[in-house]
Amino acid sequence: MSNPVIAVLNGPNLNMLGLREPLVYGPDTLEDVEQLCMDVALELGVAIDFRQTNSEGELITWVQQCRGRAAGIIINPAGYTHTSIALMDALLSADLPVIEVHISNIHRREEFRHHSYVSKVAQGVLCGFGIRGYAMALTAMAELVLDQEDK
Ligand code: CA2
């Protein structure tokens, strides 16, 4: 059988990683994050579909398209984390395991970043580990989806 596909979806402004605010988000670019995910996925025996968009609608369309195509969703919803009931609804109806990732520790930052709509529908949340959080999420997701395949 072919390797299960894990969607790694990134929300608005994450295309600016490494280009601005290195003190908050670190020096790595989104390309570095994608390379890290590809390396880890290869080791784990999963495939990844890595994307970034600045549009809420496009992010929601991608989540909808995961149903039947992907085995799980890793998402850094960026600013939509704290605002988007529509994204939460889409994740819920995708009926797939969801892991939420944030590069920074959102709970050490401004009050408005402390609440996440996405956490309500996520299996787990990783925040504050920098871009390593993506690798950790992939490891956790691979365990979930490969376990599921055995059943
Ligand atoms: O810590 C994270 O990963 C966040 O999801 C990043 C979002 C922020 O709104 C969330 O509260 C936490 C912001 C992404 C913007 O990333 C930039 C990176 C470099 C320069 C400018 C923005």
PDB file of C-alpha atoms in Angstrom, residues 1 3-7 44-47 70-73 96-99 138-151:
ATOM      1  CA  MET A   1       0.000   0.000   0.000  1.00  0.00           C
ATOM      2  CA  ASN A   3       2.207   5.812   2.276  1.00  0.00           C
ATOM      3  CA  PRO A   4      -0.632   7.700   4.002  1.00  0.00           C
ATOM      4  CA  VAL A   5      -0.750  11.414   3.190  1.00  0.00           C
ATOM      5  CA  ILE A   6      -0.642  13.967   5.995  1.00  0.00           C
ATOM      6  CA  ALA A   7      -1.713  17.486   5.052  1.00  0.00           C
ATOM      7  CA  LEU A  44       8.333   7.946   9.367  1.00  0.00           C
ATOM      8  CA  GLY A  45       7.019   6.362   6.169  1.00  0.00           C
ATOM      9  CA  VAL A  46       4.324   8.945   5.470  1.00  0.00           C
ATOM     10  CA  ALA A  47       3.834  11.428   2.623  1.00  0.00           C
ATOM     11  CA  ALA A  70      -5.508  12.702   3.537  1.00  0.00           C
ATOM     12  CA  ALA A  71      -5.154  10.534   6.628  1.00  0.00           C
ATOM     13  CA  GLY A  72      -4.687  13.470   8.992  1.00  0.00           C
ATOM     14  CA  ILE A  73      -4.281  17.249   9.179  1.00  0.00           C
ATOM     15  CA  LEU A  96      -9.838  13.291  10.384  1.00  0.00           C
ATOM     16  CA  PRO A  97      -7.328  13.550  13.228  1.00  0.00           C
ATOM     17  CA  VAL A  98      -6.159  17.160  13.603  1.00  0.00           C
ATOM     18  CA  ILE A  99      -3.006  18.392  15.336  1.00  0.00           C
ATOM     19  CA  LEU A 138       4.296  14.660  12.370  1.00  0.00           C
ATOM     20  CA  THR A 139       5.682  11.978  14.675  1.00  0.00           C
ATOM     21  CA  ALA A 140       2.479  11.998  16.733  1.00  0.00           C
ATOM     22  CA  MET A 141       0.276  12.011  13.621  1.00  0.00           C
ATOM     23  CA  ALA A 142       2.213   9.165  11.974  1.00  0.00           C
ATOM     24  CA  GLU A 143       1.650   7.079  15.105  1.00  0.00           C
ATOM     25  CA  LEU A 144      -2.082   7.840  14.979  1.00  0.00           C
ATOM     26  CA  VAL A 145      -2.580   7.085  11.291  1.00  0.00           C
ATOM     27  CA  LEU A 146      -0.252   4.082  11.034  1.00  0.00           C
ATOM     28  CA  ASP A 147      -1.946   2.539  14.117  1.00  0.00           C
ATOM     29  CA  GLN A 148      -5.311   3.104  12.440  1.00  0.00           C
ATOM     30  CA  GLU A 149      -4.103   1.344   9.254  1.00  0.00           C
ATOM     31  CA  ASP A 150      -3.360  -1.840  11.275  1.00  0.00           C
ATOM     32  CA  LYS A 151      -7.013  -2.057  12.384  1.00  0.00           C
TER      33      LYS A 151
END
